[in-house]
mmCIF file of C-alpha atoms in Angstrom:
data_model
loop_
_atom_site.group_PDB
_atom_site.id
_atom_site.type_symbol
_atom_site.label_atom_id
_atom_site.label_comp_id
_atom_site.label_asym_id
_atom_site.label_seq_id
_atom_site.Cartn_x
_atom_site.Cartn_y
_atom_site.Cartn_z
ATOM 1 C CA UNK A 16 3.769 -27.001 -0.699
ATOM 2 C CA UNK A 17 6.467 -24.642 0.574
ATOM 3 C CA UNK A 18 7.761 -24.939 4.312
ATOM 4 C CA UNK A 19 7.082 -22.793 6.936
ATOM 5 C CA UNK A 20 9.072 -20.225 7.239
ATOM 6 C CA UNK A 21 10.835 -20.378 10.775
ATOM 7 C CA UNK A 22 10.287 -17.033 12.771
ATOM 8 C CA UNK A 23 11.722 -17.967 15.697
ATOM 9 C CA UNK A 24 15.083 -16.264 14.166
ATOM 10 C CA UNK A 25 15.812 -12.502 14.568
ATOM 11 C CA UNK A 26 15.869 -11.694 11.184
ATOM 12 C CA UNK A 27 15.623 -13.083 7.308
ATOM 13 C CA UNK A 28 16.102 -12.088 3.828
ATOM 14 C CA UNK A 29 12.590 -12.417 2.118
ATOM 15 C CA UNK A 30 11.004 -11.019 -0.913
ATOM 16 C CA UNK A 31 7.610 -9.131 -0.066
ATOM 17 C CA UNK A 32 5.322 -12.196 -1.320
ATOM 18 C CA UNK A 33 7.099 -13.964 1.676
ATOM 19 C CA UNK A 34 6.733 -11.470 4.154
ATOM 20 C CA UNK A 35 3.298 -11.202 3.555
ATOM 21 C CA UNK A 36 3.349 -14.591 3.708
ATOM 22 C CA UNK A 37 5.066 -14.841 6.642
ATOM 23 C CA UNK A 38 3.053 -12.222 8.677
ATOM 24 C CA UNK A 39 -0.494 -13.868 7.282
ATOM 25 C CA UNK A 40 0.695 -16.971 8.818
ATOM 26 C CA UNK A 41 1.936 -15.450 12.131
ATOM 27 C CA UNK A 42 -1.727 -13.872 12.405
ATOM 28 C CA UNK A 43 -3.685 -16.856 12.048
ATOM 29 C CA UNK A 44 -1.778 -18.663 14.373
ATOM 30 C CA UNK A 45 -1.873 -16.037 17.358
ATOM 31 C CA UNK A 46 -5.587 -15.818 16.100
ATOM 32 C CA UNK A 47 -7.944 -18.438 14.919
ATOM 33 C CA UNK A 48 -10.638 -16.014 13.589
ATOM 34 C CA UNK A 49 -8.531 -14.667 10.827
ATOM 35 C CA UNK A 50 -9.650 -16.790 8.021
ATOM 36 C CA UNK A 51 -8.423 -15.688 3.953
ATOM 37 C CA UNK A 52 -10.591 -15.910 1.322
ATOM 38 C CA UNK A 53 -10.105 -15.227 -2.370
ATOM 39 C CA UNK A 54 -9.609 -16.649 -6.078
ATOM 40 C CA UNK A 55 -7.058 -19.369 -6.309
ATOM 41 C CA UNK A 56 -5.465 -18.479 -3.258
ATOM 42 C CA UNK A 57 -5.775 -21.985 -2.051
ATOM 43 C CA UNK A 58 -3.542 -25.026 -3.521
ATOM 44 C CA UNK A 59 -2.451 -22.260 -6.261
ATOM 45 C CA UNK A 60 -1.072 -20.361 -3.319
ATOM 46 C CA UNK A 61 -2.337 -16.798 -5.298
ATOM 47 C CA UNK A 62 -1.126 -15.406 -8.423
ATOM 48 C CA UNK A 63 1.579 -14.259 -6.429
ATOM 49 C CA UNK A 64 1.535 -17.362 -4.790
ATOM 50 C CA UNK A 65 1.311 -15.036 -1.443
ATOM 51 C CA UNK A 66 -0.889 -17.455 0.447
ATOM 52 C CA UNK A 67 1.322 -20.198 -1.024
ATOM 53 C CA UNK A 68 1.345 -23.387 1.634
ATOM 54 C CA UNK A 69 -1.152 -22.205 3.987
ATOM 55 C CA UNK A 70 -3.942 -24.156 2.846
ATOM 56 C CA UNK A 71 -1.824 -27.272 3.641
ATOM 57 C CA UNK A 72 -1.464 -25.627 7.300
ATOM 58 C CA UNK A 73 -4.564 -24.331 7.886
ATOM 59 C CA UNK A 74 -7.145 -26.189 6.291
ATOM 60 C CA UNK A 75 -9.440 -25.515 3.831
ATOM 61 C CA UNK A 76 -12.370 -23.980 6.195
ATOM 62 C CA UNK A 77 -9.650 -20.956 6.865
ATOM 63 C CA UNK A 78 -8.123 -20.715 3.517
ATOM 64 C CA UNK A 79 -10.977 -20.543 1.433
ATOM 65 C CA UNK A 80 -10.941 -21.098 -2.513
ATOM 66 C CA UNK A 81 -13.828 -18.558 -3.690
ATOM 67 C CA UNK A 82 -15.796 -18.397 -6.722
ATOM 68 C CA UNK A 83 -14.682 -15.307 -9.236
ATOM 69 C CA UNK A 84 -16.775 -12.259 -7.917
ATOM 70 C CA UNK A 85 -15.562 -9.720 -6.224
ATOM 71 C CA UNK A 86 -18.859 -8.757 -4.756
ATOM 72 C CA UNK A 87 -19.360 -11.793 -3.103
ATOM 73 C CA UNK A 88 -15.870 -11.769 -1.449
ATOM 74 C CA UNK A 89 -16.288 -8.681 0.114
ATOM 75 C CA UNK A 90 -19.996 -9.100 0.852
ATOM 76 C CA UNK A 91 -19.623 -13.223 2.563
ATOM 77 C CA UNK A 92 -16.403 -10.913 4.849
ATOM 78 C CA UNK A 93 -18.352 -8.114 5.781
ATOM 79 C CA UNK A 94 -21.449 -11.115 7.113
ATOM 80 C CA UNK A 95 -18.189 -12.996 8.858
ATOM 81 C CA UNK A 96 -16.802 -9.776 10.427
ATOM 82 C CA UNK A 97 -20.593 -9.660 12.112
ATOM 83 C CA UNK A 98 -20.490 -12.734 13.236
ATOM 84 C CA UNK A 99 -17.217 -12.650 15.370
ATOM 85 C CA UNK A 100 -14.327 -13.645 12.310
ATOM 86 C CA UNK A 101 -11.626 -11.313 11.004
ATOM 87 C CA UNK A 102 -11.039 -12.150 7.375
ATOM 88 C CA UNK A 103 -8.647 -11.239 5.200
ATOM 89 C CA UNK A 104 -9.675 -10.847 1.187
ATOM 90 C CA UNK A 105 -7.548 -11.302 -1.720
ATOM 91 C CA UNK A 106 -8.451 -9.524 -4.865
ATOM 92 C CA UNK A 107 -6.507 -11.120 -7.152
ATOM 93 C CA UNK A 108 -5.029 -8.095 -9.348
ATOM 94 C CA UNK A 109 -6.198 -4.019 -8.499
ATOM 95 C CA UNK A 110 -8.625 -3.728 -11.636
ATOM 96 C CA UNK A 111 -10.868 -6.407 -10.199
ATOM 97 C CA UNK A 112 -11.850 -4.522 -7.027
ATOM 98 C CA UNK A 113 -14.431 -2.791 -9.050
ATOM 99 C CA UNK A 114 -16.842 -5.350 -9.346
ATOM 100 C CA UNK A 115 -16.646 -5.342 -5.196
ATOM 101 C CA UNK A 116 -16.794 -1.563 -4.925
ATOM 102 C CA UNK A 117 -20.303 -1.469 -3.661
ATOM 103 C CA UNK A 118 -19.716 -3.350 -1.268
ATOM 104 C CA UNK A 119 -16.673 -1.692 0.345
ATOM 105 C CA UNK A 120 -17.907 1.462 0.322
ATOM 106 C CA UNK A 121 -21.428 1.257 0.452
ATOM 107 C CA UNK A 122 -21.787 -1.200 3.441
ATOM 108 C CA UNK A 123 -18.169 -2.069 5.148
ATOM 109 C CA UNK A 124 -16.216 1.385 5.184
ATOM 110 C CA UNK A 125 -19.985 2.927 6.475
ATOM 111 C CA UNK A 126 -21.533 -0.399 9.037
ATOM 112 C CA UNK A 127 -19.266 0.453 12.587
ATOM 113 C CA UNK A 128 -20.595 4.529 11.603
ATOM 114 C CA UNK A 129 -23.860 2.861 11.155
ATOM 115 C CA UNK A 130 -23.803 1.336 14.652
ATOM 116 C CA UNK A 131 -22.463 3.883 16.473
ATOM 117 C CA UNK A 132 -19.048 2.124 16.856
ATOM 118 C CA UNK A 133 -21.183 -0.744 18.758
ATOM 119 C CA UNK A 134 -20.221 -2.925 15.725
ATOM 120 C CA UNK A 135 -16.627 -3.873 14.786
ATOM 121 C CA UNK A 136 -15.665 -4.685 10.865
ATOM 122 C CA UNK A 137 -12.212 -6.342 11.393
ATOM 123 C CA UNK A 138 -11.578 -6.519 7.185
ATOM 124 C CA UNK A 139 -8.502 -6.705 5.521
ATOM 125 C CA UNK A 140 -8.489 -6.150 1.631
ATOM 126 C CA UNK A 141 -5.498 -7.354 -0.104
ATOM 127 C CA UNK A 142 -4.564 -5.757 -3.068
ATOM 128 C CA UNK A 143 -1.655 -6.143 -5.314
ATOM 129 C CA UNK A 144 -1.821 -2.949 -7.271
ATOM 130 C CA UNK A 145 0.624 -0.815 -9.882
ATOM 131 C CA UNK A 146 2.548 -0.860 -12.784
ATOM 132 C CA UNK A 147 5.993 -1.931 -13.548
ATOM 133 C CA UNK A 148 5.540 -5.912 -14.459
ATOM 134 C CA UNK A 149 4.576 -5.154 -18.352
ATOM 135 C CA UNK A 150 0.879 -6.986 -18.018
ATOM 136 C CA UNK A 151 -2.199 -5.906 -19.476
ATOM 137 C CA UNK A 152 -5.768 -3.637 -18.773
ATOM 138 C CA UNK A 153 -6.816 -4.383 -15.638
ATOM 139 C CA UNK A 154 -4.184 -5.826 -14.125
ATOM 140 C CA UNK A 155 -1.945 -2.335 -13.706
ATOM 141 C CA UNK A 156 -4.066 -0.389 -11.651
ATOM 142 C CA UNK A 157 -3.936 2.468 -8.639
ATOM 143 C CA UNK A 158 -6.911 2.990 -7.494
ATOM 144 C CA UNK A 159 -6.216 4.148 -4.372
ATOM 145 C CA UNK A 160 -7.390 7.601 -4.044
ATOM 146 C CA UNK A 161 -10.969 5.948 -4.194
ATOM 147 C CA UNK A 162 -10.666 3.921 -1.015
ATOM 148 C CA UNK A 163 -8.569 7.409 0.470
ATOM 149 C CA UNK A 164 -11.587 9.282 0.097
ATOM 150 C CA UNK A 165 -14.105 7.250 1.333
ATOM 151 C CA UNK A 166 -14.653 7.774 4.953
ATOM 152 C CA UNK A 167 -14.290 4.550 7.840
ATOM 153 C CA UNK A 168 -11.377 2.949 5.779
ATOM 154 C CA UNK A 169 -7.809 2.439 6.584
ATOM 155 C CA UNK A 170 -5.386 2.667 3.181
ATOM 156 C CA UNK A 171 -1.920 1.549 3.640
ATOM 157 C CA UNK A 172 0.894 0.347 1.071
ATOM 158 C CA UNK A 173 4.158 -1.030 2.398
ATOM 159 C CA UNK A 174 7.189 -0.503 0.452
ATOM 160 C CA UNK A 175 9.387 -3.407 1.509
ATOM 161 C CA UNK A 176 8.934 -6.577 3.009
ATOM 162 C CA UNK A 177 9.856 -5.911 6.608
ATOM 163 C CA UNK A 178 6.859 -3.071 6.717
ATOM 164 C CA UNK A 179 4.519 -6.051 4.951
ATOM 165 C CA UNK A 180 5.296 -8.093 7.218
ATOM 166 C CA UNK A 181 4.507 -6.247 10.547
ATOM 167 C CA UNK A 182 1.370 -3.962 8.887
ATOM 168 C CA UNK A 183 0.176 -7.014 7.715
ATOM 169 C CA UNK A 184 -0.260 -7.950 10.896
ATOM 170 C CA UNK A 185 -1.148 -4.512 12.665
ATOM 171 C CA UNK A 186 -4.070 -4.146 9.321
ATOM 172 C CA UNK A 187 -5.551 -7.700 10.649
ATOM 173 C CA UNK A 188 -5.055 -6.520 14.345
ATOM 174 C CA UNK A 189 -7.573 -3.063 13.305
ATOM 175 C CA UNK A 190 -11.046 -3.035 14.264
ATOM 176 C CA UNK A 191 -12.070 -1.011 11.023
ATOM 177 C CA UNK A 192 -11.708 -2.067 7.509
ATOM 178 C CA UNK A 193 -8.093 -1.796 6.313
ATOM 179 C CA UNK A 194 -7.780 -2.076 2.710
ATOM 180 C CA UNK A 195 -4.173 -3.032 1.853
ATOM 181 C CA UNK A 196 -2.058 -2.124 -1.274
ATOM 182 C CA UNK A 197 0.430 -4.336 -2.180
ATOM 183 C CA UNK A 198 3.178 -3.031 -4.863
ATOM 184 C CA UNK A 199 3.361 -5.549 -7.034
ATOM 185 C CA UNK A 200 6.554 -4.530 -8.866
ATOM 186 C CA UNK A 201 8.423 -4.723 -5.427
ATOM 187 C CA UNK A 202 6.920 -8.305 -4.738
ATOM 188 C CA UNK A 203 10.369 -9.885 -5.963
ATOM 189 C CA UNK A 204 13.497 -7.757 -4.689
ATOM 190 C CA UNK A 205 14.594 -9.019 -1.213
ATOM 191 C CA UNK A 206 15.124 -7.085 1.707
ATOM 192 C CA UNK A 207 15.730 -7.603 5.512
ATOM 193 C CA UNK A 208 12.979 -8.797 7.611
ATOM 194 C CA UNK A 209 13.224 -8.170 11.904
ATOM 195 C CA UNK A 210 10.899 -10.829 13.433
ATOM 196 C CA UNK A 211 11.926 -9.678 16.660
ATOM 197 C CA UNK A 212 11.609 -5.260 15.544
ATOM 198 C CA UNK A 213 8.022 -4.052 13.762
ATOM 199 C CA UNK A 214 9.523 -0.696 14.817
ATOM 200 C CA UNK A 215 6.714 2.021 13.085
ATOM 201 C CA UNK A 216 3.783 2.134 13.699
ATOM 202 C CA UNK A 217 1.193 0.940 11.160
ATOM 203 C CA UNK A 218 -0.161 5.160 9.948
ATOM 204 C CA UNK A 219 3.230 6.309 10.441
ATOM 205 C CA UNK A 220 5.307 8.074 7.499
ATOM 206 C CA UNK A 221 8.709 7.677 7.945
ATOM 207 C CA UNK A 222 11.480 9.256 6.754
ATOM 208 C CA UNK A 223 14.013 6.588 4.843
ATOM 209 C CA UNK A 224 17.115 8.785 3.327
ATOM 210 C CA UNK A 225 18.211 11.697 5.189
ATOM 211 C CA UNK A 226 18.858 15.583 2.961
ATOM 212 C CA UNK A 227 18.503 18.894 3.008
ATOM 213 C CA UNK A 228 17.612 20.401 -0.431
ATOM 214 C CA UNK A 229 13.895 19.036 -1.450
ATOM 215 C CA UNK A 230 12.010 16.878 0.459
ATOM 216 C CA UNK A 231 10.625 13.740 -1.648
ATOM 217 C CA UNK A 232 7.007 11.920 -1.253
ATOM 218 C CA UNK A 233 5.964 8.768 -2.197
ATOM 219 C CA UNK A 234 4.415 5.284 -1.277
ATOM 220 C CA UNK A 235 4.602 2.190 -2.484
ATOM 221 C CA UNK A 236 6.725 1.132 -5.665
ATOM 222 C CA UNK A 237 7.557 5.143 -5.582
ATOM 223 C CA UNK A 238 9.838 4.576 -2.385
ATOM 224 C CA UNK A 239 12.245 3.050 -4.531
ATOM 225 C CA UNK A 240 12.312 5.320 -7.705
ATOM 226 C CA UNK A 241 12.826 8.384 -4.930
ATOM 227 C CA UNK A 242 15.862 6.442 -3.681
ATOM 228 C CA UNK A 243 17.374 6.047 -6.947
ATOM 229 C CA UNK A 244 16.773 9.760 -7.458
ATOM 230 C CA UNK A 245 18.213 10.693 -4.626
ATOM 231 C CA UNK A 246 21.176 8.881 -5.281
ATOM 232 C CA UNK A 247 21.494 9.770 -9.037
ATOM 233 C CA UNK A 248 21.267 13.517 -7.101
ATOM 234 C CA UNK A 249 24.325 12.943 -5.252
ATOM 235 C CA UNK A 250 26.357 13.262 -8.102
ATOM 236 C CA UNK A 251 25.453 16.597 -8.607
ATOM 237 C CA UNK A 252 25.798 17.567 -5.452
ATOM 238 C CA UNK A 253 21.753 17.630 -4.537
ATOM 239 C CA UNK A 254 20.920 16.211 -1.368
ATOM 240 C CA UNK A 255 17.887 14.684 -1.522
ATOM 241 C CA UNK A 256 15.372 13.817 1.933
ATOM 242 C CA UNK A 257 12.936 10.889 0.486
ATOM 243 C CA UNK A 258 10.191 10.233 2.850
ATOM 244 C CA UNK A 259 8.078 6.733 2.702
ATOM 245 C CA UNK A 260 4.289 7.853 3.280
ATOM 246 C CA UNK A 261 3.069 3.985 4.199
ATOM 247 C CA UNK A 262 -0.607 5.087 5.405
ATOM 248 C CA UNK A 263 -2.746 6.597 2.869
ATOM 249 C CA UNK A 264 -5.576 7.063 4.966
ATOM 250 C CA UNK A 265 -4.684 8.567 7.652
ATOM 251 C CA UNK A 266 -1.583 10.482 6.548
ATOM 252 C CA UNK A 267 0.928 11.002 9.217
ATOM 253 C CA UNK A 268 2.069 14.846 8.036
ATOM 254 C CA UNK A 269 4.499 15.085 11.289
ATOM 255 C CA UNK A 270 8.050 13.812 9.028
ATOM 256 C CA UNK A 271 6.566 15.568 5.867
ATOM 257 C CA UNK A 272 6.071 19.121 7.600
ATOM 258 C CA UNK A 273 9.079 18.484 9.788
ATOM 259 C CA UNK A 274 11.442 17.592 6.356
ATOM 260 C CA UNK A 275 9.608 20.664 4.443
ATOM 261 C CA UNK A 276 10.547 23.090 7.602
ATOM 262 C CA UNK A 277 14.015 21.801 6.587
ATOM 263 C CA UNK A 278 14.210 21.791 2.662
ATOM 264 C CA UNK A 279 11.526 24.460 1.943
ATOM 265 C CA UNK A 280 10.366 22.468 -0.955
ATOM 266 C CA UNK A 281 8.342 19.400 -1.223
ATOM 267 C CA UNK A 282 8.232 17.078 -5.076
ATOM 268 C CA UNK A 283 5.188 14.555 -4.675
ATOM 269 C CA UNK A 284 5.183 11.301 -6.776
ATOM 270 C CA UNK A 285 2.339 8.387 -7.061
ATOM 271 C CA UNK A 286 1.936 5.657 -9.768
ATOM 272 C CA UNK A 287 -1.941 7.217 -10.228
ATOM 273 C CA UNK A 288 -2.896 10.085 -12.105
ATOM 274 C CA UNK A 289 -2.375 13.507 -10.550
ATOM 275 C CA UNK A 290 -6.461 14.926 -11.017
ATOM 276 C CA UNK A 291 -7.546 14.675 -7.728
ATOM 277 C CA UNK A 292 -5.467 11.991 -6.574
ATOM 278 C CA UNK A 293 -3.690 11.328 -2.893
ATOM 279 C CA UNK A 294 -0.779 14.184 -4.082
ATOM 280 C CA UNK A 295 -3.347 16.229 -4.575
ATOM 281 C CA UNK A 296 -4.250 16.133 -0.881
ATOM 282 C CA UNK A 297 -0.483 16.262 0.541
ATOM 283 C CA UNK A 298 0.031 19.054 -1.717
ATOM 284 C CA UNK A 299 -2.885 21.231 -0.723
ATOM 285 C CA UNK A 300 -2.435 20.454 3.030
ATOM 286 C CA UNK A 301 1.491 21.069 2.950
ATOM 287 C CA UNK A 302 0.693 24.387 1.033
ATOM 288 C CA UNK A 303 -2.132 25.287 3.937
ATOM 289 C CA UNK A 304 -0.059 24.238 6.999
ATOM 290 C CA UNK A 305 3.698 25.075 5.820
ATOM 291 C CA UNK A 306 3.065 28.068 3.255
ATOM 292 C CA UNK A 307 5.386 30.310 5.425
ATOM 293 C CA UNK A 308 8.024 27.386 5.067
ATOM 294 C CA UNK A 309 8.248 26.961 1.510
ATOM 295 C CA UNK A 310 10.775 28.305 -1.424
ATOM 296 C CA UNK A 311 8.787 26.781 -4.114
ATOM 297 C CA UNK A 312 5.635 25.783 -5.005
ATOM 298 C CA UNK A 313 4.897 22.191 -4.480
ATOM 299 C CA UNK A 314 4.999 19.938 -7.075
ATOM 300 C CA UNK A 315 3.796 16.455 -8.223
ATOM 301 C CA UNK A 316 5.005 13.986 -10.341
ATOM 302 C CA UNK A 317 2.535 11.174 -11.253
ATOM 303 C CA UNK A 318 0.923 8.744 -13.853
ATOM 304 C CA UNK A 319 -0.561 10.561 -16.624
ATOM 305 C CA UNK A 320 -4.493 11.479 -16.928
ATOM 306 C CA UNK A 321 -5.210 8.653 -18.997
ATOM 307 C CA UNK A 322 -6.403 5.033 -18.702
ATOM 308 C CA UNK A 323 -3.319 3.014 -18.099
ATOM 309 C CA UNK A 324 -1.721 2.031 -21.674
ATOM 310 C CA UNK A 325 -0.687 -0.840 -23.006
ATOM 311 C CA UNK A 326 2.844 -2.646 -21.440
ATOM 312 C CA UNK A 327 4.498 -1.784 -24.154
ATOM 313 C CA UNK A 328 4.838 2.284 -23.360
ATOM 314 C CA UNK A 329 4.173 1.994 -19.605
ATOM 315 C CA UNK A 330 7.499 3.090 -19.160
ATOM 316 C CA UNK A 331 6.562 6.731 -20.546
ATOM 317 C CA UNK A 332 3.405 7.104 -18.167
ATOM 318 C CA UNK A 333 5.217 5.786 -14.767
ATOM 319 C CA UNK A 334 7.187 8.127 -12.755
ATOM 320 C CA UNK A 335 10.958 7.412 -13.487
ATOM 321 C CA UNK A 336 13.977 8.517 -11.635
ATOM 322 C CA UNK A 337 14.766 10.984 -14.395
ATOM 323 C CA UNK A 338 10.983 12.760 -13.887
ATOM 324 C CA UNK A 339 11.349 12.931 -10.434
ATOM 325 C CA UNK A 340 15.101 14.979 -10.944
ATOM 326 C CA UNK A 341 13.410 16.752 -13.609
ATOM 327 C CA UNK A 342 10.614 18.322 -11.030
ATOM 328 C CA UNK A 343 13.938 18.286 -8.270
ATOM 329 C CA UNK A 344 15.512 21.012 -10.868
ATOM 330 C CA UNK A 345 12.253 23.003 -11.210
ATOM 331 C CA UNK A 346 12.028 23.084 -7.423
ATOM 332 C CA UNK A 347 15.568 24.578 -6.886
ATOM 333 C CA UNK A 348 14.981 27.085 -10.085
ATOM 334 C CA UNK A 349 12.695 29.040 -8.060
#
């Protein structure tokens, strides 16, 4: 059992499991209808060990150990939502949300249309999602542009822990099903946590590095390969603007129009494959509401179209620093 982490403080270095963490905990005390169910997320704390000591806190009737299936999970939250309780699912890695994809979009992303907004379906999905950590099928997914496209759900992915933990708490404050990507690669790397600041706003892009020569677009685990482009840029005198998109359904185009006005050219990145995919969108929509703006066409830099391969050459289907520069250059050619 791990102690509670003391919030009372202004701020903390944490590692995004303990944000999460941190901002689960901080819901279910301000609100004893949140409840978390999952596999292993009790004693085991999670895979992740995200949950980690809340069992001991909580008890076991709002930190619930669930039997493996997916479909159940999501099915037993969407019956609790009904009855008053806001829970929040844990599906333990991305390629097992498959099993409960029925169920999210045939019943909770459609019940509050269903009722005429008369009905409320308070859902959090957790899901730890993306490459980067060498593991195997399954278990290195981003599925995200499913959930994007499925009207009545939230998507949002934070890209460090102080974002997890204050849209952790804004997803389990939302009315309507939020389903919740967690990068698993930046689970580990520690960053600077304001108890006391959630400063944006939970569908808010945000713009993280200031420049003036391409604007760069990414969520998640991208956030932090466009940084280390843009700073790898410096040296040849590029400068760089790297925007963090955060909400995946809605988008927030305001900083990515503004930035394009700017730059004149836009480089979109994902972990996912590019067919019909979330870049696909923000490239189309940038194209149809800036077209006047831009120097270049827009381009994208994502996962290939393939199943994702085994660990061992993962490295040549993620977007690296040196592919994002690569579609930087192609950008400026024009």
């Amino acid at each position: 059992m791990t102690t509670a982490l003391d919030t009372s403080v202004a701020s903390a270095s944490l590692p995004m499991t303990k944000a999460l963490n941190a901002g689960l905990r901080r819901a279910m005390l301000d609100d004893p209808r949140v409840l978390l169910m999952g596999e292993d997320i009790g004693p085991l704390g999670g895979v992740f060990r995200v949950t980690e000591g809340l069992i001991a806190e909580f008890g076991d009737k709002r930190v619930l150990d669930t039997p493996l299936a997916e479909s159940g999970i999501i099915g037993t939250a969407i019956g609790l939502a009904m009855r008053g309780f806001r829970p929040v699912c844990e599906i333990q890695f991305d390629g097992f949300v498959f099993p409960g994809f029925d169920q999210i979009t045939s019943q909770l992303a459609r019940m509050r249309n269903r009722h005429e907004g008369g009905l409320i379906m308070p859902v959090v999905i957790r899901i730890p999602y993306g490459g980067h950590i060498g593991s195997i099928e399954h278990h290195q997914e981003s599925p995200e542009a499913y959930f994007a496209h499925t009207p009545g759900l939230r998507v949002v992915s934070p890209s460090n822990p102080h974002d997890a933990y204050w849209m952790m708490q804004e997803a389990i404050a939302s009315d309507d099903p939020v389903i919740f990507f967690e990068p698993k690669s930046r689970y580990w790397p520690k960053g600077e946590v304001r108890f006391d600041e959630s400063g944006t706003p939970l569908h808010a892009s945000r713009v993280v590095r200031d420049g003036t020569d391409v604007t760069l677009v990414g969520h998640g685990a991208m956030v932090s390969v466009l940084l280390q482009a843009a700073e790898l840029a410096t040296a040849e005198g590029i400068s760089l603007e790297v925007i963090d998109l955060r909400s995946i359904s809605p988008i927030d185009y305001g900083p990515i129009l503004g930035s394009v006005q700017k730059t004149g050219r836009l480089v979109v990145t994902q972990e996912a494959p590019g067919f019909v995919s979330v870049g696909s969108e923000i490239a189309a929509t940038v194209a149809e509401r800036s077209f006047y703006t831009l120097e270049a066409p827009v381009l994208r830099v994502s996962g290939f179209d393939t199943p994702f391969p085994p660990a061992a050459v993962e490295t040549h289907f993620l977007p690296s620093p040196d592919r994002v520069l690569e579609a930087v250059d192609r950008a400026l050619a024009y």
